[in-house]
Amino acid sequence: MTPQPLEALPLDVLRRRSSTKWRTYPEDVLPMFVAETDFALAPAITEVLTTAVATGDTGYTPPDPGLAAAFAGFARRRFGWEVDPARIRSTADVMMGVVELLRATTRPGDRVVTTPPVYPPFGLCIDEAGCRDEPVPLQDTGAGWRLDLPGIERALAGGARAVLLCSPHNPTGTVHDAGTLAELAEIAARHGAVVISDEIHGPLTHDGSTFTPFLAAGGRAAEVGYAVTSSSKAYNLAGLKCALMVTASDSTADIVRGLNPEVEWRTGLFGAMASVAAFAPTSDDWLDALRAALARNRRLLTEMLRDHLPLARYREPDAGYLAWIDVSAYGWGDDPAAHLLDAAKVALHHGPAFGPQGVGYVRLNFGCSPEVLAEAIERIGAVARADGRV
């Protein structure tokens, strides 16, 4: 049975939130920029956090808060992926995990392959780890995006030591297929490189696509790979600070076990509690209802763009709630989001922040109510009509 879509909270309630999404811009702006969603928490998460506050359970995170076992169960149910709980370690967030893994597997000055347009903090984390970014852009096939495997091989043959993979990809929503991931693993193995895979959007893969965890892609993936993930995107828990570093071989597990103990101490207690509740079977129905809501909005966005911004180019993402939209035909400059914030009072993420490939693009978050999404596109469409571009 297809689940009923989860309903977003009303705007008057959302504007009482104190997070980045709701405190960055004035109330006349619709915030569609940062990756926060507009839904109430899964009931199991609300229950565990409410109990913790009521009992003053706000101390240090214990050595075993149940995270590893909970995620292993989730991975088995949702992805068909068998994970050894002994090969899971936590930290505060995915980007912190990325930095620490880069520090452990590369040397200062090493080059790290990224696949722009890509999540802007990737570059910041590579810099923090003392490495250098080596972009190998995604290839636009005309029907979607794919990794440029020959380009990645050339970069690794030329001395790059790691690939920082976004899987599913942010901002395009691309889900890399198992064959592509297995080939990437073989390429990395040939050149003695590692692959660090950010898989935070995996739980939000849409029907019709299959998410393959990198470590489950076969071939040499287990030997060269590290996965970093979190409940934070699917369950809107970013402020609670909890992420997981996962390995699938003895050698990579040793690397993670060898990280400074402080890396794990940075895990937030509320984040650990909420993640255990999120990964439990009792939250599966909530996740399915969220995915149904996002699927509805994904289709609605296609329709709204057709009616109000027919010159825009947009492909429905395979995963997540982020839309990568080319609005360059409207003449709003290299960074259309800057113009639309002023002209439409809609806050979108800035395309050029994702790399040169983002010139003329915006990233829009459709993890909201259909009404808010429709109003945002109607506002932008009104700007296009006022400019004489339809």
PDB file of N, CA, C and O in Angstrom, residues 174-229:
ATOM      1  N   THR A 174      21.547  12.765  -8.100  1.00  0.00           N
ATOM      2  CA  THR A 174      21.902  11.565  -8.863  1.00  0.00           C
ATOM      3  C   THR A 174      22.223  10.398  -7.931  1.00  0.00           C
ATOM      4  O   THR A 174      22.994  10.550  -6.985  1.00  0.00           O
ATOM      5  N   VAL A 175      21.648   9.240  -8.230  1.00  0.00           N
ATOM      6  CA  VAL A 175      21.994   7.999  -7.532  1.00  0.00           C
ATOM      7  C   VAL A 175      22.924   7.210  -8.448  1.00  0.00           C
ATOM      8  O   VAL A 175      22.512   6.767  -9.526  1.00  0.00           O
ATOM      9  N   HIS A 176      24.168   7.062  -8.034  1.00  0.00           N
ATOM     10  CA  HIS A 176      25.145   6.331  -8.849  1.00  0.00           C
ATOM     11  C   HIS A 176      24.821   4.836  -8.810  1.00  0.00           C
ATOM     12  O   HIS A 176      24.578   4.273  -7.743  1.00  0.00           O
ATOM     13  N   ASP A 177      24.837   4.195  -9.955  1.00  0.00           N
ATOM     14  CA  ASP A 177      24.472   2.781  -9.999  1.00  0.00           C
ATOM     15  C   ASP A 177      25.612   1.903  -9.498  1.00  0.00           C
ATOM     16  O   ASP A 177      26.777   2.332  -9.425  1.00  0.00           O
ATOM     17  N   ALA A 178      25.269   0.669  -9.164  1.00  0.00           N
ATOM     18  CA  ALA A 178      26.230  -0.249  -8.555  1.00  0.00           C
ATOM     19  C   ALA A 178      27.431  -0.506  -9.462  1.00  0.00           C
ATOM     20  O   ALA A 178      28.570  -0.587  -8.987  1.00  0.00           O
ATOM     21  N   GLY A 179      27.203  -0.632 -10.760  1.00  0.00           N
ATOM     22  CA  GLY A 179      28.313  -0.879 -11.677  1.00  0.00           C
ATOM     23  C   GLY A 179      29.304   0.269 -11.717  1.00  0.00           C
ATOM     24  O   GLY A 179      30.524   0.060 -11.733  1.00  0.00           O
ATOM     25  N   THR A 180      28.787   1.490 -11.711  1.00  0.00           N
ATOM     26  CA  THR A 180      29.652   2.668 -11.700  1.00  0.00           C
ATOM     27  C   THR A 180      30.488   2.710 -10.427  1.00  0.00           C
ATOM     28  O   THR A 180      31.692   2.992 -10.457  1.00  0.00           O
ATOM     29  N   LEU A 181      29.854   2.419  -9.301  1.00  0.00           N
ATOM     30  CA  LEU A 181      30.570   2.448  -8.024  1.00  0.00           C
ATOM     31  C   LEU A 181      31.632   1.356  -7.962  1.00  0.00           C
ATOM     32  O   LEU A 181      32.742   1.579  -7.459  1.00  0.00           O
ATOM     33  N   ALA A 182      31.302   0.174  -8.464  1.00  0.00           N
ATOM     34  CA  ALA A 182      32.285  -0.915  -8.472  1.00  0.00           C
ATOM     35  C   ALA A 182      33.483  -0.555  -9.345  1.00  0.00           C
ATOM     36  O   ALA A 182      34.640  -0.836  -8.993  1.00  0.00           O
ATOM     37  N   GLU A 183      33.213   0.087 -10.483  1.00  0.00           N
ATOM     38  CA  GLU A 183      34.316   0.492 -11.353  1.00  0.00           C
ATOM     39  C   GLU A 183      35.162   1.572 -10.697  1.00  0.00           C
ATOM     40  O   GLU A 183      36.395   1.571 -10.799  1.00  0.00           O
ATOM     41  N   LEU A 184      34.507   2.500  -9.998  1.00  0.00           N
ATOM     42  CA  LEU A 184      35.251   3.528  -9.265  1.00  0.00           C
ATOM     43  C   LEU A 184      36.173   2.882  -8.234  1.00  0.00           C
ATOM     44  O   LEU A 184      37.332   3.299  -8.069  1.00  0.00           O
ATOM     45  N   ALA A 185      35.679   1.852  -7.551  1.00  0.00           N
ATOM     46  CA  ALA A 185      36.500   1.151  -6.563  1.00  0.00           C
ATOM     47  C   ALA A 185      37.716   0.505  -7.210  1.00  0.00           C
ATOM     48  O   ALA A 185      38.835   0.556  -6.668  1.00  0.00           O
ATOM     49  N   GLU A 186      37.527  -0.092  -8.359  1.00  0.00           N
ATOM     50  CA  GLU A 186      38.649  -0.720  -9.067  1.00  0.00           C
ATOM     51  C   GLU A 186      39.683   0.330  -9.470  1.00  0.00           C
ATOM     52  O   GLU A 186      40.905   0.104  -9.366  1.00  0.00           O
ATOM     53  N   ILE A 187      39.218   1.471  -9.927  1.00  0.00           N
ATOM     54  CA  ILE A 187      40.135   2.551 -10.317  1.00  0.00           C
ATOM     55  C   ILE A 187      40.944   3.012  -9.104  1.00  0.00           C
ATOM     56  O   ILE A 187      42.170   3.179  -9.175  1.00  0.00           O
ATOM     57  N   ALA A 188      40.253   3.222  -7.982  1.00  0.00           N
ATOM     58  CA  ALA A 188      40.948   3.660  -6.772  1.00  0.00           C
ATOM     59  C   ALA A 188      41.979   2.628  -6.333  1.00  0.00           C
ATOM     60  O   ALA A 188      43.107   2.972  -5.958  1.00  0.00           O
ATOM     61  N   ALA A 189      41.609   1.354  -6.384  1.00  0.00           N
ATOM     62  CA  ALA A 189      42.535   0.300  -5.978  1.00  0.00           C
ATOM     63  C   ALA A 189      43.772   0.260  -6.867  1.00  0.00           C
ATOM     64  O   ALA A 189      44.898   0.067  -6.386  1.00  0.00           O
ATOM     65  N   ARG A 190      43.574   0.456  -8.166  1.00  0.00           N
ATOM     66  CA  ARG A 190      44.716   0.432  -9.092  1.00  0.00           C
ATOM     67  C   ARG A 190      45.740   1.505  -8.755  1.00  0.00           C
ATOM     68  O   ARG A 190      46.932   1.323  -8.992  1.00  0.00           O
ATOM     69  N   HIS A 191      45.294   2.593  -8.197  1.00  0.00           N
ATOM     70  CA  HIS A 191      46.191   3.726  -7.961  1.00  0.00           C
ATOM     71  C   HIS A 191      46.477   3.958  -6.477  1.00  0.00           C
ATOM     72  O   HIS A 191      47.043   4.991  -6.112  1.00  0.00           O
ATOM     73  N   GLY A 192      46.104   2.989  -5.638  1.00  0.00           N
ATOM     74  CA  GLY A 192      46.402   3.098  -4.216  1.00  0.00           C
ATOM     75  C   GLY A 192      45.701   4.242  -3.537  1.00  0.00           C
ATOM     76  O   GLY A 192      46.212   4.818  -2.563  1.00  0.00           O
ATOM     77  N   ALA A 193      44.504   4.589  -4.009  1.00  0.00           N
ATOM     78  CA  ALA A 193      43.736   5.704  -3.453  1.00  0.00           C
ATOM     79  C   ALA A 193      42.576   5.181  -2.613  1.00  0.00           C
ATOM     80  O   ALA A 193      42.244   3.992  -2.632  1.00  0.00           O
ATOM     81  N   VAL A 194      41.948   6.087  -1.883  1.00  0.00           N
ATOM     82  CA  VAL A 194      40.779   5.745  -1.080  1.00  0.00           C
ATOM     83  C   VAL A 194      39.568   6.497  -1.618  1.00  0.00           C
ATOM     84  O   VAL A 194      39.698   7.512  -2.301  1.00  0.00           O
ATOM     85  N   VAL A 195      38.381   5.975  -1.293  1.00  0.00           N
ATOM     86  CA  VAL A 195      37.126   6.631  -1.631  1.00  0.00           C
ATOM     87  C   VAL A 195      36.372   6.867  -0.322  1.00  0.00           C
ATOM     88  O   VAL A 195      36.122   5.923   0.433  1.00  0.00           O
ATOM     89  N   ILE A 196      36.040   8.115  -0.061  1.00  0.00           N
ATOM     90  CA  ILE A 196      35.243   8.480   1.106  1.00  0.00           C
ATOM     91  C   ILE A 196      33.879   8.908   0.585  1.00  0.00           C
ATOM     92  O   ILE A 196      33.765   9.889  -0.156  1.00  0.00           O
ATOM     93  N   SER A 197      32.849   8.156   0.944  1.00  0.00           N
ATOM     94  CA  SER A 197      31.527   8.333   0.356  1.00  0.00           C
ATOM     95  C   SER A 197      30.558   8.943   1.361  1.00  0.00           C
ATOM     96  O   SER A 197      30.237   8.340   2.387  1.00  0.00           O
ATOM     97  N   ASP A 198      30.101  10.148   1.058  1.00  0.00           N
ATOM     98  CA  ASP A 198      29.073  10.825   1.856  1.00  0.00           C
ATOM     99  C   ASP A 198      27.717  10.305   1.383  1.00  0.00           C
ATOM    100  O   ASP A 198      27.280  10.607   0.270  1.00  0.00           O
ATOM    101  N   GLU A 199      27.038   9.538   2.254  1.00  0.00           N
ATOM    102  CA  GLU A 199      25.806   8.861   1.861  1.00  0.00           C
ATOM    103  C   GLU A 199      24.600   9.346   2.649  1.00  0.00           C
ATOM    104  O   GLU A 199      23.623   8.618   2.849  1.00  0.00           O
ATOM    105  N   ILE A 200      24.627  10.601   3.047  1.00  0.00           N
ATOM    106  CA  ILE A 200      23.627  11.148   3.953  1.00  0.00           C
ATOM    107  C   ILE A 200      22.220  11.187   3.346  1.00  0.00           C
ATOM    108  O   ILE A 200      21.225  11.123   4.063  1.00  0.00           O
ATOM    109  N   HIS A 201      22.121  11.279   2.006  1.00  0.00           N
ATOM    110  CA  HIS A 201      20.811  11.344   1.354  1.00  0.00           C
ATOM    111  C   HIS A 201      20.287   9.967   0.944  1.00  0.00           C
ATOM    112  O   HIS A 201      19.199   9.870   0.370  1.00  0.00           O
ATOM    113  N   GLY A 202      21.029   8.903   1.228  1.00  0.00           N
ATOM    114  CA  GLY A 202      20.626   7.566   0.809  1.00  0.00           C
ATOM    115  C   GLY A 202      19.234   7.144   1.244  1.00  0.00           C
ATOM    116  O   GLY A 202      18.490   6.551   0.446  1.00  0.00           O
ATOM    117  N   PRO A 203      18.825   7.422   2.494  1.00  0.00           N
ATOM    118  CA  PRO A 203      17.492   6.980   2.918  1.00  0.00           C
ATOM    119  C   PRO A 203      16.348   7.639   2.159  1.00  0.00           C
ATOM    120  O   PRO A 203      15.211   7.176   2.253  1.00  0.00           O
ATOM    121  N   LEU A 204      16.633   8.697   1.418  1.00  0.00           N
ATOM    122  CA  LEU A 204      15.591   9.436   0.713  1.00  0.00           C
ATOM    123  C   LEU A 204      15.602   9.147  -0.790  1.00  0.00           C
ATOM    124  O   LEU A 204      15.123   9.958  -1.581  1.00  0.00           O
ATOM    125  N   THR A 205      16.115   7.986  -1.181  1.00  0.00           N
ATOM    126  CA  THR A 205      16.083   7.594  -2.586  1.00  0.00           C
ATOM    127  C   THR A 205      14.636   7.346  -3.012  1.00  0.00           C
ATOM    128  O   THR A 205      13.873   6.679  -2.312  1.00  0.00           O
ATOM    129  N   HIS A 206      14.271   7.905  -4.162  1.00  0.00           N
ATOM    130  CA  HIS A 206      12.892   7.813  -4.640  1.00  0.00           C
ATOM    131  C   HIS A 206      12.628   6.483  -5.335  1.00  0.00           C
ATOM    132  O   HIS A 206      13.546   5.815  -5.830  1.00  0.00           O
ATOM    133  N   ASP A 207      11.354   6.109  -5.368  1.00  0.00           N
ATOM    134  CA  ASP A 207      10.949   4.908  -6.092  1.00  0.00           C
ATOM    135  C   ASP A 207      11.406   5.020  -7.543  1.00  0.00           C
ATOM    136  O   ASP A 207      11.354   6.086  -8.158  1.00  0.00           O
ATOM    137  N   GLY A 208      11.852   3.915  -8.079  1.00  0.00           N
ATOM    138  CA  GLY A 208      12.367   3.910  -9.441  1.00  0.00           C
ATOM    139  C   GLY A 208      13.874   3.967  -9.506  1.00  0.00           C
ATOM    140  O   GLY A 208      14.460   3.738 -10.572  1.00  0.00           O
ATOM    141  N   SER A 209      14.517   4.294  -8.388  1.00  0.00           N
ATOM    142  CA  SER A 209      15.973   4.293  -8.296  1.00  0.00           C
ATOM    143  C   SER A 209      16.390   3.369  -7.156  1.00  0.00           C
ATOM    144  O   SER A 209      15.631   3.169  -6.205  1.00  0.00           O
ATOM    145  N   THR A 210      17.589   2.839  -7.252  1.00  0.00           N
ATOM    146  CA  THR A 210      18.102   1.945  -6.214  1.00  0.00           C
ATOM    147  C   THR A 210      19.400   2.511  -5.668  1.00  0.00           C
ATOM    148  O   THR A 210      20.375   2.677  -6.416  1.00  0.00           O
ATOM    149  N   PHE A 211      19.411   2.804  -4.377  1.00  0.00           N
ATOM    150  CA  PHE A 211      20.627   3.289  -3.741  1.00  0.00           C
ATOM    151  C   PHE A 211      21.526   2.117  -3.399  1.00  0.00           C
ATOM    152  O   PHE A 211      21.111   1.170  -2.726  1.00  0.00           O
ATOM    153  N   THR A 212      22.758   2.163  -3.861  1.00  0.00           N
ATOM    154  CA  THR A 212      23.762   1.158  -3.527  1.00  0.00           C
ATOM    155  C   THR A 212      24.814   1.799  -2.634  1.00  0.00           C
ATOM    156  O   THR A 212      25.532   2.701  -3.087  1.00  0.00           O
ATOM    157  N   PRO A 213      24.940   1.393  -1.377  1.00  0.00           N
ATOM    158  CA  PRO A 213      26.027   1.913  -0.557  1.00  0.00           C
ATOM    159  C   PRO A 213      27.367   1.580  -1.215  1.00  0.00           C
ATOM    160  O   PRO A 213      27.539   0.482  -1.765  1.00  0.00           O
ATOM    161  N   PHE A 214      28.294   2.509  -1.188  1.00  0.00           N
ATOM    162  CA  PHE A 214      29.570   2.272  -1.867  1.00  0.00           C
ATOM    163  C   PHE A 214      30.226   0.988  -1.370  1.00  0.00           C
ATOM    164  O   PHE A 214      30.753   0.202  -2.159  1.00  0.00           O
ATOM    165  N   LEU A 215      30.207   0.755  -0.071  1.00  0.00           N
ATOM    166  CA  LEU A 215      30.886  -0.414   0.485  1.00  0.00           C
ATOM    167  C   LEU A 215      30.240  -1.728   0.062  1.00  0.00           C
ATOM    168  O   LEU A 215      30.847  -2.790   0.209  1.00  0.00           O
ATOM    169  N   ALA A 216      29.010  -1.649  -0.454  1.00  0.00           N
ATOM    170  CA  ALA A 216      28.306  -2.851  -0.907  1.00  0.00           C
ATOM    171  C   ALA A 216      28.341  -2.992  -2.413  1.00  0.00           C
ATOM    172  O   ALA A 216      27.645  -3.842  -2.978  1.00  0.00           O
ATOM    173  N   ALA A 217      29.157  -2.181  -3.101  1.00  0.00           N
ATOM    174  CA  ALA A 217      29.164  -2.163  -4.562  1.00  0.00           C
ATOM    175  C   ALA A 217      29.956  -3.312  -5.176  1.00  0.00           C
ATOM    176  O   ALA A 217      29.963  -3.485  -6.391  1.00  0.00           O
ATOM    177  N   GLY A 218      30.626  -4.095  -4.348  1.00  0.00           N
ATOM    178  CA  GLY A 218      31.381  -5.220  -4.875  1.00  0.00           C
ATOM    179  C   GLY A 218      32.779  -4.835  -5.305  1.00  0.00           C
ATOM    180  O   GLY A 218      33.229  -3.710  -5.108  1.00  0.00           O
ATOM    181  N   GLY A 219      33.464  -5.806  -5.910  1.00  0.00           N
ATOM    182  CA  GLY A 219      34.827  -5.543  -6.345  1.00  0.00           C
ATOM    183  C   GLY A 219      35.727  -5.173  -5.185  1.00  0.00           C
ATOM    184  O   GLY A 219      35.748  -5.840  -4.146  1.00  0.00           O
ATOM    185  N   ARG A 220      36.428  -4.063  -5.331  1.00  0.00           N
ATOM    186  CA  ARG A 220      37.403  -3.651  -4.331  1.00  0.00           C
ATOM    187  C   ARG A 220      36.859  -2.594  -3.375  1.00  0.00           C
ATOM    188  O   ARG A 220      37.614  -1.991  -2.618  1.00  0.00           O
ATOM    189  N   ALA A 221      35.547  -2.335  -3.418  1.00  0.00           N
ATOM    190  CA  ALA A 221      34.981  -1.229  -2.644  1.00  0.00           C
ATOM    191  C   ALA A 221      35.265  -1.353  -1.152  1.00  0.00           C
ATOM    192  O   ALA A 221      35.598  -0.366  -0.481  1.00  0.00           O
ATOM    193  N   ALA A 222      35.117  -2.553  -0.618  1.00  0.00           N
ATOM    194  CA  ALA A 222      35.340  -2.734   0.813  1.00  0.00           C
ATOM    195  C   ALA A 222      36.783  -2.429   1.207  1.00  0.00           C
ATOM    196  O   ALA A 222      37.052  -1.970   2.317  1.00  0.00           O
ATOM    197  N   GLU A 223      37.717  -2.672   0.291  1.00  0.00           N
ATOM    198  CA  GLU A 223      39.134  -2.467   0.603  1.00  0.00           C
ATOM    199  C   GLU A 223      39.545  -1.003   0.544  1.00  0.00           C
ATOM    200  O   GLU A 223      40.437  -0.578   1.282  1.00  0.00           O
ATOM    201  N   VAL A 224      38.905  -0.222  -0.329  1.00  0.00           N
ATOM    202  CA  VAL A 224      39.342   1.172  -0.530  1.00  0.00           C
ATOM    203  C   VAL A 224      38.378   2.184   0.080  1.00  0.00           C
ATOM    204  O   VAL A 224      38.688   3.379   0.113  1.00  0.00           O
ATOM    205  N   GLY A 225      37.227   1.720   0.559  1.00  0.00           N
ATOM    206  CA  GLY A 225      36.167   2.660   0.875  1.00  0.00           C
ATOM    207  C   GLY A 225      35.888   2.921   2.334  1.00  0.00           C
ATOM    208  O   GLY A 225      36.127   2.082   3.216  1.00  0.00           O
ATOM    209  N   TYR A 226      35.350   4.116   2.564  1.00  0.00           N
ATOM    210  CA  TYR A 226      34.819   4.551   3.858  1.00  0.00           C
ATOM    211  C   TYR A 226      33.485   5.223   3.571  1.00  0.00           C
ATOM    212  O   TYR A 226      33.385   6.050   2.659  1.00  0.00           O
ATOM    213  N   ALA A 227      32.464   4.870   4.325  1.00  0.00           N
ATOM    214  CA  ALA A 227      31.172   5.543   4.186  1.00  0.00           C
ATOM    215  C   ALA A 227      30.953   6.424   5.405  1.00  0.00           C
ATOM    216  O   ALA A 227      31.280   6.040   6.533  1.00  0.00           O
ATOM    217  N   VAL A 228      30.413   7.605   5.156  1.00  0.00           N
ATOM    218  CA  VAL A 228      30.049   8.511   6.241  1.00  0.00           C
ATOM    219  C   VAL A 228      28.593   8.885   6.029  1.00  0.00           C
ATOM    220  O   VAL A 228      28.198   9.304   4.936  1.00  0.00           O
ATOM    221  N   THR A 229      27.778   8.713   7.065  1.00  0.00           N
ATOM    222  CA  THR A 229      26.346   8.946   6.909  1.00  0.00           C
ATOM    223  C   THR A 229      25.746   9.432   8.217  1.00  0.00           C
ATOM    224  O   THR A 229      26.425   9.511   9.241  1.00  0.00           O
TER     225      THR A 229
END
